[in-house]
Structures are given as structure tokens and as C-alpha cells.
Amino acid sequence: MKGIVFTEFLDLVEDKFGLEMLDNIINASDLESQGVYTSVGTYKFSEMLQLLQHLSANTGISIDDLLLVYAEHFFGVLEDSYPGLLKTYKDPIEMLSSIENHIHVEVRKIYPDAELPTFEVLEKTDNRLIMIYKSSRAMHHFGLGLMNKTFEHFNSTASIVLEKIKEDGTEVKFIINKN
Amino acid sequence: MSQKELDILRRALAREKAARKQAEKILEDKAAELYEAKQKLEKSYIELEDLLSRKDSQLQGVFENIVDAYVIMDLFGNILKMNNASVKLLGFSDAKESFNLLEMVHPKEADRVTESFKLLLEQGAITDFELYIITRRNEEKLVHINASIIYDKGIAVAAQGIVRDITLDNIYQKRLEAERAKYSQIIANMNLGLMEVDNKDSILMVNQSFSEMSGFSEEELIGKRAKRILPIEGQGDTIRFEHLRRRNGESSSYELKIKNKLGQLKHWLISAAPNYNLEGEVVGSIGIHLDITDLKNLEIQKGNLLSKLAKSNDELQEYAHIVSHDLKSPLRSINALVNWIQEDNKGKFDEASMQNFSLIEMTLEKMDQLISDVLNYSSIGFSDKEKHPVDLNHLVHDLIGILYIPDHVTVEVENTLPEVNGDKTKLHQLFQNLISNAIKFIDKEKGYVKISAEELPTHYKVSIRDNGMGIDKKFHDKIFKIFHSLNKSKESTGIGLSIVKKIIDLHDGEIWLESEPEMGTTFFFTLKK
């Protein structure tokens, strides 16, 4: 998993819950990296999982909700770092449907070894998009957060329904209806 | 600040430092990677440049060395670039000369060129375009052109073409056609029937004469099996044999009996030769047919005449026998009557009458002899007897024992006479005639006849030499002719030497003589070994 996901996560935890909470969850986790992350490095996903679990345990907030919040924060990072990328889109449906074909391609230019989820578009109209999310990470709520923020970015809203195709969340159907 | 807070901050700071070092390390590694990648890129760029310049010079080489003329022109016909072959073909002095190719177009080709220019622009290429041009050196040439448009980013900017001089090809082609036409003309008009067949005996080509000879039209013959359409009776073996010879590359002539369309039997003399393809394989044969039916009929007539003639000759000989017998019996009767008259009138007739009676007897004897000789002569040619080895030495010695030889004459065999292939009876006749002739005309007190032989390459030469009265040179040619006698003696009818000549002819020999009047005569003759 890319380092930027870790550094931004740690920044958010420090921001929202304080340095002590951050110190806690790092110490509580058994991390190969010793909690040392740089945005350009690559680290094991299991470290993220441990940090999330410990944060959830310490705050009583579910992992899905944590991921949702983190995603909303992360979208801000993207807005700051890659404004050009977002500018190429005029419409949230348009942008979401081209995750696979455009955004992930751009990601690979910067992070060639990134392990990215796949989004398969099943249905697409001007106001409706149905996609299948597939990833061994089961971070569908991270995706959901990014999607929410995407609509927000284009000054619109949408109702997004998640249907788990696989119980462990590695395959999830997103049904997006633009309001 | 509590100790706990300090510890937390220290740990956070330590993490930050470590993260920075990690990031620096990653950056250094990336920088190194980038450097390597750049090196590689530079290297492959140089390689690409090399490759490009190599390809470029290869192309230049092709352009220069291509045998055909290669020209690049703009879309208005102005020459942009050309190779040496073009310079030569189009009659320029060097490749730098600027010139519009349309000026070379032969006036009569103007319309076609405009049309093909349009085609070139529309379709991007033209192939196998042939036209007459007038070169810079004012030579008229026929050229073959393949051309295509050169595009720059999809826009036509120029045209390139390969030009080939086919003037000579064209001349050769025309000559070839003229030759072909000439031979076709000859074949069509010659009086001999010509037929070409393939290896399966299928007819490929016939000429007019063949159609006339066979009675079938060309359409009826082409594609048919020759021996089906022209039935040949009982000559299948000949045909098979001849086909085999043709396949082995042999030519030959042979005769065939065929039936033409009207069912008439015709005799053809065929001279056939194998026909080869360009690879030298036998692909069939060509036969020249001559109708020899008339000749053949004449030959048959001749055969018939010959057997008729032989028959009538036999009859004639028989007739001669009968005639001579019938002639001789009245002669004998006359002889008897004359004898009786003489005896009855002994002492009554005077001396002169008695002498006349004896002349009558002599004449009768001569008459008898004449009839015998004529019979002899006529029978010589009709002998069918085969030739056998004959020992002349034996034959002549036997003959000397039988012949009447007067005391004053000696007959001598000087060397051993050879053995020859011949008819014993006739050879006996030959020597008897010559030796008795020699004896007959000896007028010397001591006479001789000498016989000797000599071996020649293919013949034996025999000579019979005497010291008789001799024969004058002016008669040498005449003496072998029938009924020609120099001396009117009672023993001589003038047929003897004619018989001799005939016998020698039968033995493939010759006869001649050397003689001096008063001194003697030598007869030479040759007999085939």
C-alpha cells in the first residue's frame, strides 16, 4: 500500500484525535515499519488494517465509518495535489466511470507498483452509474467516501447504495443515482 | 509538559526523522534509477540514429544501383530526383538537370498520359503503364512505368516511378510475331499434311492440307485421339512402337494405311519427330504426312507386272525349246533326204553337184548349231540355281581331258586356279567357249593356250592367252555382241562370246581382251569371290 495513504491517515488521526491517540495505535500495532512512513514508500496493507482496528477499538467508531471519513479527507489531498486531473472532468458520473480507464492510469504513472482496486461499469446513463468494486483490501467505504466527495466537488449530490456481492466485502456493487 | 507528553513527542520526532531518511533514500534510489534509465535511453537513441543512417544509406544505395530508372517528380511532372539509370534512359547529361517529364511524352500519347495522371492522383498508384516517349536525345522509346504517390501526412506531395525501357522487347516481340506468322503461313499452305499431338495422342493442331487429306475439318479433329478418328487396320503395333520412339526422343519415317472420312483406304508416308517444351521434355510429336496412295498403287501394279513377266518369260523359254525342237526335226529330215539323194545317185551326179550337196550338208549342220546356240543363250538368263563353291582348277583340268585338242596345240594351266562361288555348269560353259575358241583360231605350227589366275581384292582375274591369229583392235568392242562372228567358219555361229559375256555378268565380273593380229590374243575376265 502506498505510503501517502499511511501519511495522510496518520495526519488525520493526529488532527482529529491528537498525537497521543496516534502514539497509542502505533505502539499497540505490531508494525514492520515501526510506524515510520513516507508518502513515496510502499508498506504492507496489514499495517493499515492494524492501525484501523486499533483506532476503531480506541474510539468506538466502526472501521467502515473511519474509512469513510478518511476518504473524505483523502479527496481533499487529491484536490490539492492533482487539481489538473479533476479539471478534466465536468461531471461526477463521467469522472467516476473513468476511474479504471483514466484515473488509475494516471496513478500508475506516479506509483507504478500501486495495487489498485478495479471498477467495472455495468450500467451508465447521465444520472445513473452501476459499478462492481473488486479488491482484496475490502476498502469499499474508502471508495464510497471518495465518491461522496466527488459529487460534492461538482456541487451535486447522489444517493449511493452498496450491495455486498461477497460477504467479506472484496466484491461490492455500487448503485449511484445522481440527485 | 509531562514526561509522557515528552516521550510521545520524542517518538513522533524520531518517526519523522526516520521517515525523512527513508524518503531521502527512496529519492536517491529513484535518482539512480532515473540516471540509468537516461543512460539507456541515450544509448538506444544513438543506436536508433545509427540504424536510421544505415537504412538511409541503404536506401540511397538502392536508389543509385537499381537497374531500372527511378524518378521522383512533383505533382506537375517536374523532376525532383532521379538515379543514374534514369539519366541514361531519359537521355540527360546529369542527374541535376531540371526538367518537366510531361515534355517527353510523345504527342500521340498526350491523351492517355493525362488520363493516367488522373488515375495516379485518384488511386495513389498506376502499374504497367506503357507509353512512347521522346528522350532528351530525341530518341523514341517505348517505356513501361509503375508509379505511386508520395504522401506527407496524408497529403499527396510528389510521385515516384520506376521506368523500364521496353523498346527492344517490343521489337523482339514484333519480330517473333512476324516469324510466327511466316511459319504459320508456310504450315497452312504447304502441300504436306501436318499434325501435332500431345503425349496422349490428342490432336492439338492440323494444317489445311491435313484436313484435306483426311477429309475431316479442323474442328472435327482438334482434341480427338488421332488413332480413333483415323482408323488404322492391324497396325496398332506400328503406332505403339512409333509412340515409344517419339517419347524416347527419336524421329522416324513410316508408312500407314488409314481410312479417311469417306472410308477410302489411303497410304500415308509419315515423318514424325518429338516435340519438346521449354524444359526439354517430350510433350508430344509433330508429324508430316504425305499421301502416297498413288505411288503405292503403282508399286502394286509393278509387282503384278513383274510376276506376269516372269510367267511369260517361262512360257517363252518353253516356247523356245519347242520351237528349236520343231525346227531341228525338219532339218534332220532334210539332212536324211539329202543323204538319200546322194547315195541313190552315186556316180550319176557330176563333181560340181556333189560339192553342192556337201555344201548343203554343211549349211544344215550350221543351221542345227545355230538353233542349239540360240537355245543356250536364251536359257542362260533363266537360271534360278543357287551359287555354290566351284573349284576352277578341277573344272579346267577336267575340261582339258574332254575337249578335242589337236596335236600341234598345247593347253596349259600355269598356276593353281581359285575356288569361286558360282554356277558350275555355266562356268564350265564359260571356259569351254574361251578355250575352244582359242584352239580354233590357232594358225601356227606350234600353238598354245595358257591359263592363269590372279587374286584381286574382291574378284579373281583369269587370263586365257593364245598365239592364234589375233583380233584386230577395231573389232574388240563388237565381238561380245550376239551373232557377230569374225570368221565365217562352220563351227562358229557368233553366239559363243555373247554367252561368255552373259555368264560373266551373272558372276558380277567383267571381260576384256588384248590382242595383236598374227601374234595372238589374251582374254581377261574377273569373277566375284
PDB file of N, CA and C in Angstrom, chain B residues 97-133:
ATOM      1  N   GLU B  97      19.925  18.015 -63.739  1.00  0.00           N
ATOM      2  CA  GLU B  97      19.168  18.786 -64.716  1.00  0.00           C
ATOM      3  C   GLU B  97      17.704  18.926 -64.281  1.00  0.00           C
ATOM      4  N   SER B  98      17.155  20.130 -64.373  1.00  0.00           N
ATOM      5  CA  SER B  98      15.747  20.283 -64.002  1.00  0.00           C
ATOM      6  C   SER B  98      14.926  20.210 -65.279  1.00  0.00           C
ATOM      7  N   PHE B  99      13.845  19.466 -65.194  1.00  0.00           N
ATOM      8  CA  PHE B  99      13.109  19.164 -66.416  1.00  0.00           C
ATOM      9  C   PHE B  99      11.709  18.717 -66.065  1.00  0.00           C
ATOM     10  N   ASN B 100      10.762  19.023 -66.906  1.00  0.00           N
ATOM     11  CA  ASN B 100       9.407  18.536 -66.690  1.00  0.00           C
ATOM     12  C   ASN B 100       9.167  17.302 -67.573  1.00  0.00           C
ATOM     13  N   LEU B 101       8.829  16.234 -66.907  1.00  0.00           N
ATOM     14  CA  LEU B 101       8.709  14.948 -67.613  1.00  0.00           C
ATOM     15  C   LEU B 101       7.609  14.954 -68.677  1.00  0.00           C
ATOM     16  N   LEU B 102       6.605  15.799 -68.479  1.00  0.00           N
ATOM     17  CA  LEU B 102       5.497  15.807 -69.442  1.00  0.00           C
ATOM     18  C   LEU B 102       5.972  16.220 -70.834  1.00  0.00           C
ATOM     19  N   GLU B 103       7.089  16.942 -70.862  1.00  0.00           N
ATOM     20  CA  GLU B 103       7.622  17.372 -72.166  1.00  0.00           C
ATOM     21  C   GLU B 103       8.137  16.196 -72.982  1.00  0.00           C
ATOM     22  N   MET B 104       8.388  15.070 -72.283  1.00  0.00           N
ATOM     23  CA  MET B 104       8.924  13.915 -73.002  1.00  0.00           C
ATOM     24  C   MET B 104       7.846  13.052 -73.637  1.00  0.00           C
ATOM     25  N   VAL B 105       6.620  13.289 -73.213  1.00  0.00           N
ATOM     26  CA  VAL B 105       5.528  12.456 -73.719  1.00  0.00           C
ATOM     27  C   VAL B 105       5.392  12.624 -75.224  1.00  0.00           C
ATOM     28  N   HIS B 106       5.331  11.514 -75.908  1.00  0.00           N
ATOM     29  CA  HIS B 106       5.144  11.528 -77.352  1.00  0.00           C
ATOM     30  C   HIS B 106       3.789  12.175 -77.657  1.00  0.00           C
ATOM     31  N   PRO B 107       3.738  13.102 -78.657  1.00  0.00           N
ATOM     32  CA  PRO B 107       2.478  13.820 -78.934  1.00  0.00           C
ATOM     33  C   PRO B 107       1.272  12.889 -79.040  1.00  0.00           C
ATOM     34  N   LYS B 108       1.484  11.721 -79.649  1.00  0.00           N
ATOM     35  CA  LYS B 108       0.319  10.845 -79.846  1.00  0.00           C
ATOM     36  C   LYS B 108      -0.176  10.236 -78.536  1.00  0.00           C
ATOM     37  N   GLU B 109       0.619  10.370 -77.454  1.00  0.00           N
ATOM     38  CA  GLU B 109       0.260   9.747 -76.182  1.00  0.00           C
ATOM     39  C   GLU B 109      -0.379  10.734 -75.210  1.00  0.00           C
ATOM     40  N   ALA B 110      -0.492  12.013 -75.621  1.00  0.00           N
ATOM     41  CA  ALA B 110      -0.898  13.071 -74.694  1.00  0.00           C
ATOM     42  C   ALA B 110      -2.174  12.716 -73.928  1.00  0.00           C
ATOM     43  N   ASP B 111      -3.185  12.264 -74.656  1.00  0.00           N
ATOM     44  CA  ASP B 111      -4.469  11.980 -74.006  1.00  0.00           C
ATOM     45  C   ASP B 111      -4.350  10.858 -72.975  1.00  0.00           C
ATOM     46  N   ARG B 112      -3.646   9.805 -73.365  1.00  0.00           N
ATOM     47  CA  ARG B 112      -3.504   8.667 -72.456  1.00  0.00           C
ATOM     48  C   ARG B 112      -2.757   9.071 -71.187  1.00  0.00           C
ATOM     49  N   VAL B 113      -1.761   9.949 -71.363  1.00  0.00           N
ATOM     50  CA  VAL B 113      -0.962  10.358 -70.206  1.00  0.00           C
ATOM     51  C   VAL B 113      -1.812  11.192 -69.250  1.00  0.00           C
ATOM     52  N   THR B 114      -2.611  12.106 -69.807  1.00  0.00           N
ATOM     53  CA  THR B 114      -3.483  12.921 -68.964  1.00  0.00           C
ATOM     54  C   THR B 114      -4.392  12.014 -68.139  1.00  0.00           C
ATOM     55  N   GLU B 115      -4.933  11.024 -68.815  1.00  0.00           N
ATOM     56  CA  GLU B 115      -5.838  10.088 -68.164  1.00  0.00           C
ATOM     57  C   GLU B 115      -5.148   9.320 -67.038  1.00  0.00           C
ATOM     58  N   SER B 116      -3.942   8.830 -67.325  1.00  0.00           N
ATOM     59  CA  SER B 116      -3.267   8.016 -66.321  1.00  0.00           C
ATOM     60  C   SER B 116      -2.743   8.873 -65.176  1.00  0.00           C
ATOM     61  N   PHE B 117      -2.467  10.157 -65.443  1.00  0.00           N
ATOM     62  CA  PHE B 117      -2.063  11.086 -64.387  1.00  0.00           C
ATOM     63  C   PHE B 117      -3.220  11.248 -63.401  1.00  0.00           C
ATOM     64  N   LYS B 118      -4.402  11.348 -63.976  1.00  0.00           N
ATOM     65  CA  LYS B 118      -5.603  11.488 -63.157  1.00  0.00           C
ATOM     66  C   LYS B 118      -5.778  10.240 -62.287  1.00  0.00           C
ATOM     67  N   LEU B 119      -5.589   9.108 -62.936  1.00  0.00           N
ATOM     68  CA  LEU B 119      -5.731   7.824 -62.244  1.00  0.00           C
ATOM     69  C   LEU B 119      -4.731   7.720 -61.092  1.00  0.00           C
ATOM     70  N   LEU B 120      -3.517   8.172 -61.362  1.00  0.00           N
ATOM     71  CA  LEU B 120      -2.450   8.128 -60.359  1.00  0.00           C
ATOM     72  C   LEU B 120      -2.837   8.963 -59.136  1.00  0.00           C
ATOM     73  N   LEU B 121      -3.380  10.142 -59.389  1.00  0.00           N
ATOM     74  CA  LEU B 121      -3.758  11.026 -58.285  1.00  0.00           C
ATOM     75  C   LEU B 121      -4.946  10.462 -57.513  1.00  0.00           C
ATOM     76  N   GLU B 122      -5.883   9.868 -58.245  1.00  0.00           N
ATOM     77  CA  GLU B 122      -7.084   9.352 -57.605  1.00  0.00           C
ATOM     78  C   GLU B 122      -6.808   8.086 -56.798  1.00  0.00           C
ATOM     79  N   GLN B 123      -6.054   7.178 -57.409  1.00  0.00           N
ATOM     80  CA  GLN B 123      -5.892   5.867 -56.780  1.00  0.00           C
ATOM     81  C   GLN B 123      -4.562   5.712 -56.057  1.00  0.00           C
ATOM     82  N   GLY B 124      -3.685   6.677 -56.220  1.00  0.00           N
ATOM     83  CA  GLY B 124      -2.414   6.628 -55.494  1.00  0.00           C
ATOM     84  C   GLY B 124      -1.344   5.830 -56.204  1.00  0.00           C
ATOM     85  N   ALA B 125      -1.718   5.090 -57.268  1.00  0.00           N
ATOM     86  CA  ALA B 125      -0.701   4.302 -57.975  1.00  0.00           C
ATOM     87  C   ALA B 125      -1.204   3.895 -59.350  1.00  0.00           C
ATOM     88  N   ILE B 126      -0.257   3.712 -60.266  1.00  0.00           N
ATOM     89  CA  ILE B 126      -0.598   3.079 -61.544  1.00  0.00           C
ATOM     90  C   ILE B 126       0.454   2.026 -61.811  1.00  0.00           C
ATOM     91  N   THR B 127       0.033   0.943 -62.441  1.00  0.00           N
ATOM     92  CA  THR B 127       1.004  -0.110 -62.769  1.00  0.00           C
ATOM     93  C   THR B 127       0.862  -0.486 -64.227  1.00  0.00           C
ATOM     94  N   ASP B 128       1.978  -0.970 -64.769  1.00  0.00           N
ATOM     95  CA  ASP B 128       2.027  -1.487 -66.145  1.00  0.00           C
ATOM     96  C   ASP B 128       1.513  -0.480 -67.177  1.00  0.00           C
ATOM     97  N   PHE B 129       1.881   0.778 -66.961  1.00  0.00           N
ATOM     98  CA  PHE B 129       1.500   1.780 -67.945  1.00  0.00           C
ATOM     99  C   PHE B 129       2.613   1.854 -68.991  1.00  0.00           C
ATOM    100  N   GLU B 130       2.238   1.646 -70.263  1.00  0.00           N
ATOM    101  CA  GLU B 130       3.244   1.664 -71.324  1.00  0.00           C
ATOM    102  C   GLU B 130       2.981   2.854 -72.232  1.00  0.00           C
ATOM    103  N   LEU B 131       4.050   3.576 -72.529  1.00  0.00           N
ATOM    104  CA  LEU B 131       3.857   4.700 -73.441  1.00  0.00           C
ATOM    105  C   LEU B 131       5.140   5.017 -74.209  1.00  0.00           C
ATOM    106  N   TYR B 132       4.949   5.739 -75.284  1.00  0.00           N
ATOM    107  CA  TYR B 132       6.086   6.171 -76.095  1.00  0.00           C
ATOM    108  C   TYR B 132       6.556   7.532 -75.597  1.00  0.00           C
ATOM    109  N   ILE B 133       7.868   7.665 -75.452  1.00  0.00           N
ATOM    110  CA  ILE B 133       8.401   8.960 -75.054  1.00  0.00           C
ATOM    111  C   ILE B 133       9.462   9.379 -76.064  1.00  0.00           C
TER     112      ILE B 133
END
